[in-house]
XYZ file of C-alpha atoms in Angstrom:
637
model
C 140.420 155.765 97.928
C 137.035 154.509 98.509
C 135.924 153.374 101.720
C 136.289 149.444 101.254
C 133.756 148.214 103.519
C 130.798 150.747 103.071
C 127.972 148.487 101.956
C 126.409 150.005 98.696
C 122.225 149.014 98.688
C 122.543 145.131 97.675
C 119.001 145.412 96.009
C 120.746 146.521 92.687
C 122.317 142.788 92.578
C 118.268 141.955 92.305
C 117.571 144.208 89.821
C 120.629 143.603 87.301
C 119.757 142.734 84.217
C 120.877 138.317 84.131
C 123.709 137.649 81.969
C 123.327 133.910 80.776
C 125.127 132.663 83.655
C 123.665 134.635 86.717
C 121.529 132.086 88.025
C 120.612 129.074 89.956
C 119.392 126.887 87.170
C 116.233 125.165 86.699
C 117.312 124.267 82.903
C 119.150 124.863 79.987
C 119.792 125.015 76.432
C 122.531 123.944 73.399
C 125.399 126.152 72.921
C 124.089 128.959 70.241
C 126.129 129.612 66.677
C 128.244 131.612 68.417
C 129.406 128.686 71.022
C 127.710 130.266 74.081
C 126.014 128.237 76.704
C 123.053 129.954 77.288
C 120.952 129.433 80.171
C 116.712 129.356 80.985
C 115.195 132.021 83.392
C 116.917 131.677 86.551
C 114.806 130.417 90.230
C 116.564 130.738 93.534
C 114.111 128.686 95.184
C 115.063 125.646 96.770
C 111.942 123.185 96.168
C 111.919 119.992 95.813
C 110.614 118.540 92.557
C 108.780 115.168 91.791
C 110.621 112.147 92.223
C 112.993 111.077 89.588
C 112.226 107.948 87.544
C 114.375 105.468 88.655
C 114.862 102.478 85.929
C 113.428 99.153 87.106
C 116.685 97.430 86.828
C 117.892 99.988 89.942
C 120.150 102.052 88.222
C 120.471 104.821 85.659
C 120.821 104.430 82.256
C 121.718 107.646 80.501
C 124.355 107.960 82.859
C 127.072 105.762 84.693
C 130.139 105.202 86.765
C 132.229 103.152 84.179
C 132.833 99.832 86.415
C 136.726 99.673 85.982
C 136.664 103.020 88.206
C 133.688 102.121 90.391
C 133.765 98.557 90.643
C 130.833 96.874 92.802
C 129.929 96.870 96.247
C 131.929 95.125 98.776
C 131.333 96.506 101.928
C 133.886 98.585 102.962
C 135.232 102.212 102.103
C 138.700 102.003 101.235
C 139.419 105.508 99.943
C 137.856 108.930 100.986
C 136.406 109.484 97.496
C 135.053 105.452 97.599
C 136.456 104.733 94.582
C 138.008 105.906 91.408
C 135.562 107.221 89.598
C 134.911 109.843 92.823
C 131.170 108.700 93.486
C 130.835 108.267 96.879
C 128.488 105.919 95.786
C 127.167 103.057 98.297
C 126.061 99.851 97.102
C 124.923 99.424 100.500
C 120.860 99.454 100.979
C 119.749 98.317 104.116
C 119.328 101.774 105.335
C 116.279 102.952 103.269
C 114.386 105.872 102.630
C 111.750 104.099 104.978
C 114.082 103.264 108.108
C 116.482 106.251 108.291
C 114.420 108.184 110.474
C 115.223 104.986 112.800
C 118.708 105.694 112.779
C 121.007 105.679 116.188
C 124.402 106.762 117.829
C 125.883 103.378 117.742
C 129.547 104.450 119.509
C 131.204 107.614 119.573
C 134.960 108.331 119.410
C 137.243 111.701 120.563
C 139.530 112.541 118.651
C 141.553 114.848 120.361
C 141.987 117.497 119.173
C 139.544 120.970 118.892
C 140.577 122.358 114.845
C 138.548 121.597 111.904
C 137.773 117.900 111.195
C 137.844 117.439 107.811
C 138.778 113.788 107.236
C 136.796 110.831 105.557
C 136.614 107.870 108.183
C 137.625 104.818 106.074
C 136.763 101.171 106.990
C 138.683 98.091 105.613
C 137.475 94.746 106.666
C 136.971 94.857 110.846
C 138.745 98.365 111.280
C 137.867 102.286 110.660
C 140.349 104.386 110.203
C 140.708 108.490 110.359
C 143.012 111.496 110.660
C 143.362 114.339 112.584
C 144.145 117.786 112.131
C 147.857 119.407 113.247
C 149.190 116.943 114.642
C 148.120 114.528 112.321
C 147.248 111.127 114.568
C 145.813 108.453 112.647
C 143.584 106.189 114.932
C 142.514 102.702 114.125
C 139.111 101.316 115.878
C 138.258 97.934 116.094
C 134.622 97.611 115.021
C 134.630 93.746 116.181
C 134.680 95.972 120.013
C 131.781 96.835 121.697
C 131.818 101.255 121.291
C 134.650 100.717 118.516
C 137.423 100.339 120.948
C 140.704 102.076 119.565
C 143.048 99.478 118.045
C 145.950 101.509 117.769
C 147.391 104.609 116.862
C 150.247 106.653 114.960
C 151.608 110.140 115.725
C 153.697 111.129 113.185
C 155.015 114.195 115.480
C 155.230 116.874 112.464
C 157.039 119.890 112.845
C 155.167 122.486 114.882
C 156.390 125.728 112.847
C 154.255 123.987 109.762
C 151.265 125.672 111.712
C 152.161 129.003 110.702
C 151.974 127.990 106.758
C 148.578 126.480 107.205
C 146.079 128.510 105.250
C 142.801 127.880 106.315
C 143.761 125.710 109.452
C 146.056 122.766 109.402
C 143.428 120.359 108.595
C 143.611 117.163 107.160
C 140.674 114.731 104.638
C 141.992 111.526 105.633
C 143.759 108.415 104.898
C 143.526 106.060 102.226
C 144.095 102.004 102.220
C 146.194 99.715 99.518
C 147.544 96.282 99.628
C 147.458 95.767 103.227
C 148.435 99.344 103.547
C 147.349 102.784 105.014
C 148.766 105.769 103.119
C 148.765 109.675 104.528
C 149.801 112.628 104.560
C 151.039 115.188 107.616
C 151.025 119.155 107.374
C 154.804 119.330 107.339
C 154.868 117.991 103.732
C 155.534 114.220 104.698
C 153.570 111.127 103.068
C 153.938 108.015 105.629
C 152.771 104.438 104.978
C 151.833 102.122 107.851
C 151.201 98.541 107.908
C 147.212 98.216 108.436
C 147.063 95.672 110.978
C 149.887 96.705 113.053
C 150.062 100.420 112.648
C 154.106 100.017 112.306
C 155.638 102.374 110.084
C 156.851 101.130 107.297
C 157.931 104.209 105.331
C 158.480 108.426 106.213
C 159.402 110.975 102.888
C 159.877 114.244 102.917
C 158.253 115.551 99.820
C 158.384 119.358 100.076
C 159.572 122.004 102.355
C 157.104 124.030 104.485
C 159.812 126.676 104.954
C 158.628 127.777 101.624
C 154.929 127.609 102.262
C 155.152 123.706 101.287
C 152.207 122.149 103.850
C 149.880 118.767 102.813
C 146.178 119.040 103.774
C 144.813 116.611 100.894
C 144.367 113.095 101.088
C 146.585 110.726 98.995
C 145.449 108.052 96.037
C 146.996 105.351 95.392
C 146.991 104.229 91.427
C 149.232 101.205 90.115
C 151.546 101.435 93.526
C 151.657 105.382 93.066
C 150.767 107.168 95.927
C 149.531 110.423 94.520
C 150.396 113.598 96.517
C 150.202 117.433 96.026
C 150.918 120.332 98.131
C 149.266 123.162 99.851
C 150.347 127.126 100.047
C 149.957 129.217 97.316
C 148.688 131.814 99.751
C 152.478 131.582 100.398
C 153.621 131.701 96.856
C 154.423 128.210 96.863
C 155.145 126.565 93.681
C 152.306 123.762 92.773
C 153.139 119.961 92.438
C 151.856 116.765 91.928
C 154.157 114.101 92.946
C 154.029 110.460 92.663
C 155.805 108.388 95.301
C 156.459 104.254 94.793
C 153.667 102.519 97.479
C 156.404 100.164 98.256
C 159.690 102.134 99.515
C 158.232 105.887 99.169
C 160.624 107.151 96.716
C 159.941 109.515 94.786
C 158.977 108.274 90.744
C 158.012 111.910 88.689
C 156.935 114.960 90.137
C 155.056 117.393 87.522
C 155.258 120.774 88.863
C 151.634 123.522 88.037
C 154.419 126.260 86.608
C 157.679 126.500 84.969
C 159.052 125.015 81.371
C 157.779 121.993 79.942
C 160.263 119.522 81.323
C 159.177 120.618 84.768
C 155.363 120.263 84.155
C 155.747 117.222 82.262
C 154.668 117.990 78.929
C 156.160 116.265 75.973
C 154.891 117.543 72.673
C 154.587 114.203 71.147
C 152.216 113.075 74.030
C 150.596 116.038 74.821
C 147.721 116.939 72.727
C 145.283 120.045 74.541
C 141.758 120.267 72.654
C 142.216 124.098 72.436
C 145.233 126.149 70.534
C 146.006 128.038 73.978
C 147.521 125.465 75.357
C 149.448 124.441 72.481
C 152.920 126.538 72.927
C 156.355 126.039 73.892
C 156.988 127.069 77.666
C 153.362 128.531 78.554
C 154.711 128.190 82.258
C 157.005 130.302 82.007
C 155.882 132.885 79.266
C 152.484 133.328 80.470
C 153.865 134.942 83.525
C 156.183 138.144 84.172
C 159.866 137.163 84.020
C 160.636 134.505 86.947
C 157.376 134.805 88.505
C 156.731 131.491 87.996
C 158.582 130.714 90.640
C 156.285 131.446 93.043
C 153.293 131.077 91.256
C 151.149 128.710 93.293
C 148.590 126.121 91.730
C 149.397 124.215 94.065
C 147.424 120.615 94.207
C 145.562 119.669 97.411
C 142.170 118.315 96.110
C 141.052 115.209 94.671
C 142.339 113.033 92.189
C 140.649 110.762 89.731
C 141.400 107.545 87.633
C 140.400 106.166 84.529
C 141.462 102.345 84.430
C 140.398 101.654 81.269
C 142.186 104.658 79.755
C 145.099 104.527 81.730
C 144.692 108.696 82.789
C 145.189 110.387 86.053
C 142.854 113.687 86.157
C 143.178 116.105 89.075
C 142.790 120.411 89.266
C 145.356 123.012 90.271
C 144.577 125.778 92.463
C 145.271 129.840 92.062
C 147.827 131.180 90.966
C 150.254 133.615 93.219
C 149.422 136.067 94.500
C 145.268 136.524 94.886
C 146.460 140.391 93.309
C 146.041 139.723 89.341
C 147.523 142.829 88.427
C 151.276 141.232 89.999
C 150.730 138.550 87.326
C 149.854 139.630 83.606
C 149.244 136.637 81.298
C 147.227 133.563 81.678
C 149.170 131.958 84.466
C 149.559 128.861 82.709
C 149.301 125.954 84.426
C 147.454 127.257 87.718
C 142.906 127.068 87.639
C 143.030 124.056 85.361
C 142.465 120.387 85.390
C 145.524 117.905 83.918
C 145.007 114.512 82.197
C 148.221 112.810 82.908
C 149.613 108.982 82.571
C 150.118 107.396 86.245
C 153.342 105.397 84.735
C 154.976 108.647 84.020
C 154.011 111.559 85.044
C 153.419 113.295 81.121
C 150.792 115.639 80.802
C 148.291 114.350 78.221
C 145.574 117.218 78.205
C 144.901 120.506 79.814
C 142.287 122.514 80.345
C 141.908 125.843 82.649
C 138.549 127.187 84.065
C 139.582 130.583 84.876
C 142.522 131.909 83.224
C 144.197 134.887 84.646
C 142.058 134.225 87.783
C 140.461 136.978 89.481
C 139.454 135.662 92.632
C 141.160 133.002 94.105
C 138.868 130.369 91.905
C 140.952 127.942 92.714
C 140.476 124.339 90.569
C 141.100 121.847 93.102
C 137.326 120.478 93.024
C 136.573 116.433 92.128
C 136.019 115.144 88.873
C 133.268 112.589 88.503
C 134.414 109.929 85.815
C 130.695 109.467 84.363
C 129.708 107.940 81.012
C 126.698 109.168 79.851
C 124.599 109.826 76.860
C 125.769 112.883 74.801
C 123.640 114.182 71.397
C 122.661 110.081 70.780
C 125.689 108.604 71.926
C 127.853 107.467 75.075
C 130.537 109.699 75.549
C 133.239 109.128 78.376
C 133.194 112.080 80.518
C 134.050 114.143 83.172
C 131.801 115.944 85.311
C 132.765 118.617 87.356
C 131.373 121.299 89.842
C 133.561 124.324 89.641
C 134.332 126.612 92.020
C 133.414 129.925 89.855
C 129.624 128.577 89.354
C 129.706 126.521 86.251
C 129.004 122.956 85.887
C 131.247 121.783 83.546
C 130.784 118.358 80.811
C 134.463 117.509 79.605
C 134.804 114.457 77.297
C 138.078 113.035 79.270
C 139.391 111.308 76.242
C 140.075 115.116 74.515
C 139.324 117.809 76.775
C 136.692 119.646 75.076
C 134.456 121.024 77.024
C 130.758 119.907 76.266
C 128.964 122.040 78.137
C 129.125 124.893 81.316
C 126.333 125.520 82.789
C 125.155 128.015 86.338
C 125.046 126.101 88.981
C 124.249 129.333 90.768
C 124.007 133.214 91.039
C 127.117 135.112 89.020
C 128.188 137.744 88.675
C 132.129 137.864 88.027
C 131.812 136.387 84.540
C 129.173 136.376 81.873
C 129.413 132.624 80.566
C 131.847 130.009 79.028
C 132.567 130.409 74.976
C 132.390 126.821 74.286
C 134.549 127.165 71.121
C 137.372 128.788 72.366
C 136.758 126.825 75.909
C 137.399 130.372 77.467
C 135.720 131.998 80.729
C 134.324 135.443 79.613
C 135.035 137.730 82.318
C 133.065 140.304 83.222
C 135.154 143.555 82.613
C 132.956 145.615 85.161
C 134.552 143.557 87.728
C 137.753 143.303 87.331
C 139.930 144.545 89.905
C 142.468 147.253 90.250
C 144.471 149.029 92.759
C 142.596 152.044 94.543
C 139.317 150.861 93.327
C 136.739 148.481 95.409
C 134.970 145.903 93.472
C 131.560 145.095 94.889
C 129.365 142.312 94.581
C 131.236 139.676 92.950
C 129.386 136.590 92.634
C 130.638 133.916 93.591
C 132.675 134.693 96.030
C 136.535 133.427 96.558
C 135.605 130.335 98.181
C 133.543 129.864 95.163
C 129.689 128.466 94.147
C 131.327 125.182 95.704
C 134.973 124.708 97.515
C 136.882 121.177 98.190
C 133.341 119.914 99.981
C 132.843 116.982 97.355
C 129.723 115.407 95.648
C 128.882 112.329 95.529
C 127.254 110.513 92.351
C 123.975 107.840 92.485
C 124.222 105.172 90.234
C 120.816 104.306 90.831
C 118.954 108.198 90.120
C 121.922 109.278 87.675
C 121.860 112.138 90.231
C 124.582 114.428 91.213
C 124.510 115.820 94.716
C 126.532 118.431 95.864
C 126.883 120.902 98.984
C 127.403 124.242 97.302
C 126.991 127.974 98.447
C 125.759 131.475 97.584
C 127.972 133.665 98.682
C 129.470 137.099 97.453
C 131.897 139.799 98.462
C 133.704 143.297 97.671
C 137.157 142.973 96.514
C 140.301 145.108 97.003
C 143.413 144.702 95.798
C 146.534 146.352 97.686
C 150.668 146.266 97.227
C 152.000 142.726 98.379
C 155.679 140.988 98.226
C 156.927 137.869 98.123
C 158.992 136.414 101.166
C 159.377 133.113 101.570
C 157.133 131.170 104.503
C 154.825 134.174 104.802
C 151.328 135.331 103.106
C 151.318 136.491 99.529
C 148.030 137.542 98.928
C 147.547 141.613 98.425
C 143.671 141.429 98.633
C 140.980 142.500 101.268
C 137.850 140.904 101.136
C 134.654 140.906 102.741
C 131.842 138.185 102.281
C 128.442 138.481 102.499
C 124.686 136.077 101.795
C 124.212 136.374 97.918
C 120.550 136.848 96.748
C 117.715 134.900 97.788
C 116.186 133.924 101.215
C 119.529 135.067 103.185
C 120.544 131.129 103.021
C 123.923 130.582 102.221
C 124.500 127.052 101.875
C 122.733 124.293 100.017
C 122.472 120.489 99.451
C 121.210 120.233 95.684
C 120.685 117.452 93.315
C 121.891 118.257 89.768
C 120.547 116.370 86.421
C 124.095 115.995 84.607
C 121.960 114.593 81.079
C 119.066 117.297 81.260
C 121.940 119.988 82.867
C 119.857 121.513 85.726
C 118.588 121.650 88.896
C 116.318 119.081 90.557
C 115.994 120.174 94.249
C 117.695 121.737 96.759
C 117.543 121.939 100.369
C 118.582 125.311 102.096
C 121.217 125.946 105.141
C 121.713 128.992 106.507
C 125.096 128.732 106.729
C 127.880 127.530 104.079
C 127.796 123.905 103.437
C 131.331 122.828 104.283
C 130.571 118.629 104.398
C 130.498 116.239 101.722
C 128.375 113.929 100.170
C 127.695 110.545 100.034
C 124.562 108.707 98.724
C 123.613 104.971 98.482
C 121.589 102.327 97.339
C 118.862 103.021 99.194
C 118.168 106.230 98.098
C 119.265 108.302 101.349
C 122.436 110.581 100.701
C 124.177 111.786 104.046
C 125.683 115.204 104.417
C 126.138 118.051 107.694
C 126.027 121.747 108.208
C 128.018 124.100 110.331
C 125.288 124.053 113.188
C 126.578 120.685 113.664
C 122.974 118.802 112.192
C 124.070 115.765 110.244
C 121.068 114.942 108.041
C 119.935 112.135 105.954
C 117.618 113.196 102.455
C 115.823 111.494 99.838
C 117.777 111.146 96.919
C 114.361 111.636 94.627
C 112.861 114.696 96.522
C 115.491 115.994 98.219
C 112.734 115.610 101.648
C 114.963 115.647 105.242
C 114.122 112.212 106.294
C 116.418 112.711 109.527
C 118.699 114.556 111.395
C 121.104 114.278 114.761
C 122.419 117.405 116.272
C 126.506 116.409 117.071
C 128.219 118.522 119.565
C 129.856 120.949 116.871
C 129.839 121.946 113.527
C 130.371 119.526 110.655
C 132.721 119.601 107.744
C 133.910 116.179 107.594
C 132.956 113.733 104.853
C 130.398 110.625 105.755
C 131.048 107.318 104.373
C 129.408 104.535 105.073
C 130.249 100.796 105.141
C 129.302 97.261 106.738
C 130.114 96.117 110.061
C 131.873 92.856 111.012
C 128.282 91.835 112.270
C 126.934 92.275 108.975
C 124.809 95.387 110.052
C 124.932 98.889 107.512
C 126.700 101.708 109.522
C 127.435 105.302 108.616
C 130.200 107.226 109.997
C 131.388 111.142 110.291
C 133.674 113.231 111.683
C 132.365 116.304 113.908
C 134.593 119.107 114.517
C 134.414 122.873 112.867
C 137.380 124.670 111.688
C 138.652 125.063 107.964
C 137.987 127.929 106.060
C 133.963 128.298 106.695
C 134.479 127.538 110.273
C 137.856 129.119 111.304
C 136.107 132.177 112.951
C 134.681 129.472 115.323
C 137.510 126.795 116.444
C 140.073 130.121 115.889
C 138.149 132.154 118.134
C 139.005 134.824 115.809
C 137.511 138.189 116.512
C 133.996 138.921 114.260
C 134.463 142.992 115.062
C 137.033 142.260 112.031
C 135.576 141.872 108.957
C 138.164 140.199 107.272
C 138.901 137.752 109.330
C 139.417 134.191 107.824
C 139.950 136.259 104.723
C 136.680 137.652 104.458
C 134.277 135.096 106.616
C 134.710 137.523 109.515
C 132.181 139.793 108.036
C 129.704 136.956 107.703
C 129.783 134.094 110.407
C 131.070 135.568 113.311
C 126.968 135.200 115.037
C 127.969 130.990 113.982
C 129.753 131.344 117.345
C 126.613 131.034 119.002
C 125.367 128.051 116.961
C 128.461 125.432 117.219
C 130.642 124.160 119.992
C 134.112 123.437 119.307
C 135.618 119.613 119.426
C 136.658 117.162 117.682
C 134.230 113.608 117.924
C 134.403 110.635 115.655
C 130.270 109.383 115.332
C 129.038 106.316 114.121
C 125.438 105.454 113.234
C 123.239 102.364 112.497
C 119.445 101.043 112.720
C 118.674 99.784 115.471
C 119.068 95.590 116.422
């Protein structure tokens, strides 16, 4: 067997000949006669580029956030993702591109607790409200206090042992607020609702079991008094869910399971209607994997949900299948890598699409989906927009399910392109995996060109910025069995800087009408923070140093930064005080995936620690305290 962690000379990932998806884009082209999305000579370089034109009537016109799912500004931030439509999007413009670099530590808040802090701080009228990781508190602060004194808080005391099913750290990406209501989740596979004002609990379900790898890391939405929840685990073979619970008495109204036959997934025939053949057969859960292995098959759902008001549709990805050893699992693994149109009402599946079927390398699909409508070939088209985790930028009209276009977002190597007939990821066979063999440089890696770490959308530049990575990583593949509550994975990996400038991380601004690259701005390290941009033209995100930064939507120029006490993959939000004043809020805290070598203290002499960041950020020891430390900013009086 070959020595897995001997590095062959990375300089032949330089000199490869580039496939037509093996780069960071500058621009693109139509599909060819042959359906391929072909690509323009490929640039690693992060410059920034001239400002974009930005329509005198202050907001895009080629492209939009249909108003039903991103309905004006009001003020506060009632949902992690801001709104429907998944913008992150800030009416909000007092805070300019001339003032930022006047911005101030208005009050700070502990949290408590030293794990990754992953949640979005949401504000409803005079209160801000967050989560923290294991065990799960949920503080209110009263913003009408001088230093946001805290209002009250809930510990919903969840079960200890769910630690020990926690993937990537039992972390937690918030709360979310409806009619009067706060909804969230815990890691022991509970939803709770609390009355707002009060904090009393008004409901507690159980909706999985973390005995069986069941845990709840995602953050809930709440559509037509459905509180949308999925689960966690398919690094424990859990079995993938969606569920929908009734905002009023937390029962439980469908639940549409990733695998298994149609009645469990929720597809009726006569309502179901894919764009592509594939998906067109009786069972595909079931006969798309070895006999009962569906069972355990993961795609589980822990990342974000969006809603289309006018056309009634739920749309939200599923993650790898089980286990991250393809050769266990023949077939396509239907439904696990894919995204789901489904009615809120009922559960049914009305479209499906999957990004990487058969997955390779834990590409898992859980990423946001940007409900855009934009010009398309002469005409509107409703779409959705999405960032995928194995490099490609895909265009999906969200009426269908065709895919429009899939363009690099970044440097690849694993696959060679998207045929945009078939809708079908071409993999490239001179990586593919198989026992007693080490498969080197495979770009992107398995945390992907982008993970959960969500973009946010400007309705003023038409702009789409989003914290993404260049990572790769040699991959082996090794015997692994199922048993319940424990890791089903049967891969080592080992990650490493993909090619370039040895940066790893980036903030860039993506033109989803023209398909490419704008700008970028470089971080050493993975970007593991979201997005969020507003009116004035500033978008907010943080690095694992711990810098949270404010850039220039146009030029992608650093306009200002504050150095919190560790390292940031929260999400920033911002919102307006009871005093009328513009503040902006984030959560400080490493941990997760990216940062798990850090708050775990794991040991860096082991390169596969944190499943293969241990090879790559064990020196970010030296660059981040650990803690947990709610900050708020704001100009000053």
């Amino acid at each position: 067997m070959q020595e897995l962690f001997s590095r062959s000379s990375f300089a032949r990932a330089f000199g490869w000949t580039i496939t037509l998806a093996s780069c960071a884009l500058l621009g693109c082209q139509q599909p060819d006669q042959n359906g391929l999305a072909h690509v323009d000579s490929p640039s690693n370089s992060a410059s920034a580029a001239a400002p974009v034109p930005v329509p005198a009537a202050g907001e895009s016109t080629d492209v939009t956030a249909p108003a039903a799912a991103s309905p004006p500004e009001d003020g506060q931030w009632i949902m992690p993702s801001r709104d429907y439509a998944n913008t992150r999007y800030s009416g909000l413009d007092e805070i300019t591109t001339d003032n930022v670099a006047k911005l101030q530590v208005a009050f700070t808040f502990a949290t408590g607790t030293l794990l990754g802090q992953e949640s979005a701080p949401i504000v409803i009228g005079d209160t801000l409200y967050f989560v923290t990781p294991y065990p799960n508190i949920l503080y209110a602060v009263d913003l009408t206090q001088p230093g946001g004194a805290l209002k009250w808080k809930f510990d919903p005391k969840p079960a200890a042992a769910s630690q020990g099913v926690a993937c990537c750290q039992p972390v937690n990406r918030g709360p979310t607020y409806y009619n009067g209501r706060i909804f969230y989740n815990t890691l022991d596979a509970h939803t709770v609702a609390l009355d707002a004002e009060t904090g009393q609990l008004l409901w507690k379900t159980r909706v999985g079991d973390f005995n069986y790898g069941d845990t709840f890391t995602m953050a809930p939405l709440v559509v037509k008094n459905k509180v949308l929840v999925g689960n966690s685990g398919a690094e424990f073979g859990a079995r993938g869910w969606l569920a929908a619970l009734d905002a009023s008495d937390g029962s439980i109204a469908w639940r549409a399971f990733t695998t298994g036959p149609d009645s469990d997934v929720l597809i009726d025939h006569a309502e179901f209607k894919p764009f592509y053949p594939q998906y067109r057969g009786k069972d595909l859960g079931v006969s798309q994997w070895p006999p009962e292995h569906w069972k355990i098959g993961g795609g589980t759902v822990w990342g974000w949900i969006s809603y289309d008001p006018e056309l009634d549709l739920i749309y939200y990805g599923t993650s790898n299948p089980s286990p991250w050893n393809h050769e266990v699992r023949p077939g396509d693994n239907h439904w696990t890598n894919g995204i789901f149109a489904r009615d809120p009402d009922t559960g049914k599946a009305r479209w499906f699409y999957q990004f990487s079927p058969h997955d390779l390398w834990d590409h898992s699909a859980v990423n946001e989906n940007l409900i855009l409508d934009m010009q398309w070939q002469g005409q509107m088209r409703k779409v959705v927009v999405r960032p995928e985790r194995n490099g490609y930028m895909y265009v999906i009209d969200r009426v269908t399910g065709e895919v429009l276009a899939a363009d690099a977002y970044t440097y690849i190597t694993a696959s060679k392109g998207v045929d945009l007939k078939t809708g079908r990821l071409i993999y490239n066979e001179d990586k593919t995996p198989s026992q007693g063999r080490v498969v080197r440089e495979v770009c992107p890696n398995s945390p992907g060109a982008k993970d959960w770490t969500p973009s946010s959308f400007s309705k003023r530049t038409g702009l789409i910025y989003m914290p993404h990575n260049n990572m790769c990583m040699d991959w082996e593949v090794k015997p692994v069995s199922y048993i319940a509550g424990t890791g089903y994975i049967g891969v080592n990996a080992r990650f490493y800087p993909g090619p370039g400038d040895g940066n790893v991380g980036e903030l860039m601004a993506w033109d989803p009408v023209a398909r490419r690259k704008l700008w970028g701005v470089p971080e050493r390290w993975p970007v593991w923070s979201g997005t969020a941009v507003t009116a004035g033209d500033v978008v907010f995100y943080g690095n694992l140093e711990g810098w949270f930064k404010a850039v220039h939507a146009q030029t992608g120029e650093v306009l200002w930064q504050f150095k919190t006490a560790s390292g940031i993959i929260g999400q920033p939000t911002t919102f307006r005080g009871p005093d009328g004043r513009q503040y902006v809020a984030i959560l400080s805290g490493i941990g997760g995936w990216a940062g798990a070598m850090v708050s775990g203290e794991l040991d860096e002499r082991d390169p596969t620690a944190a499943k293969g960041f241990g090879n790559m950020v064990g020196e970010l020891k030296k660059q981040s305290g650990i803690g947990g430390m709610l900050y708020v900013f704001a100009l000053p009086r």
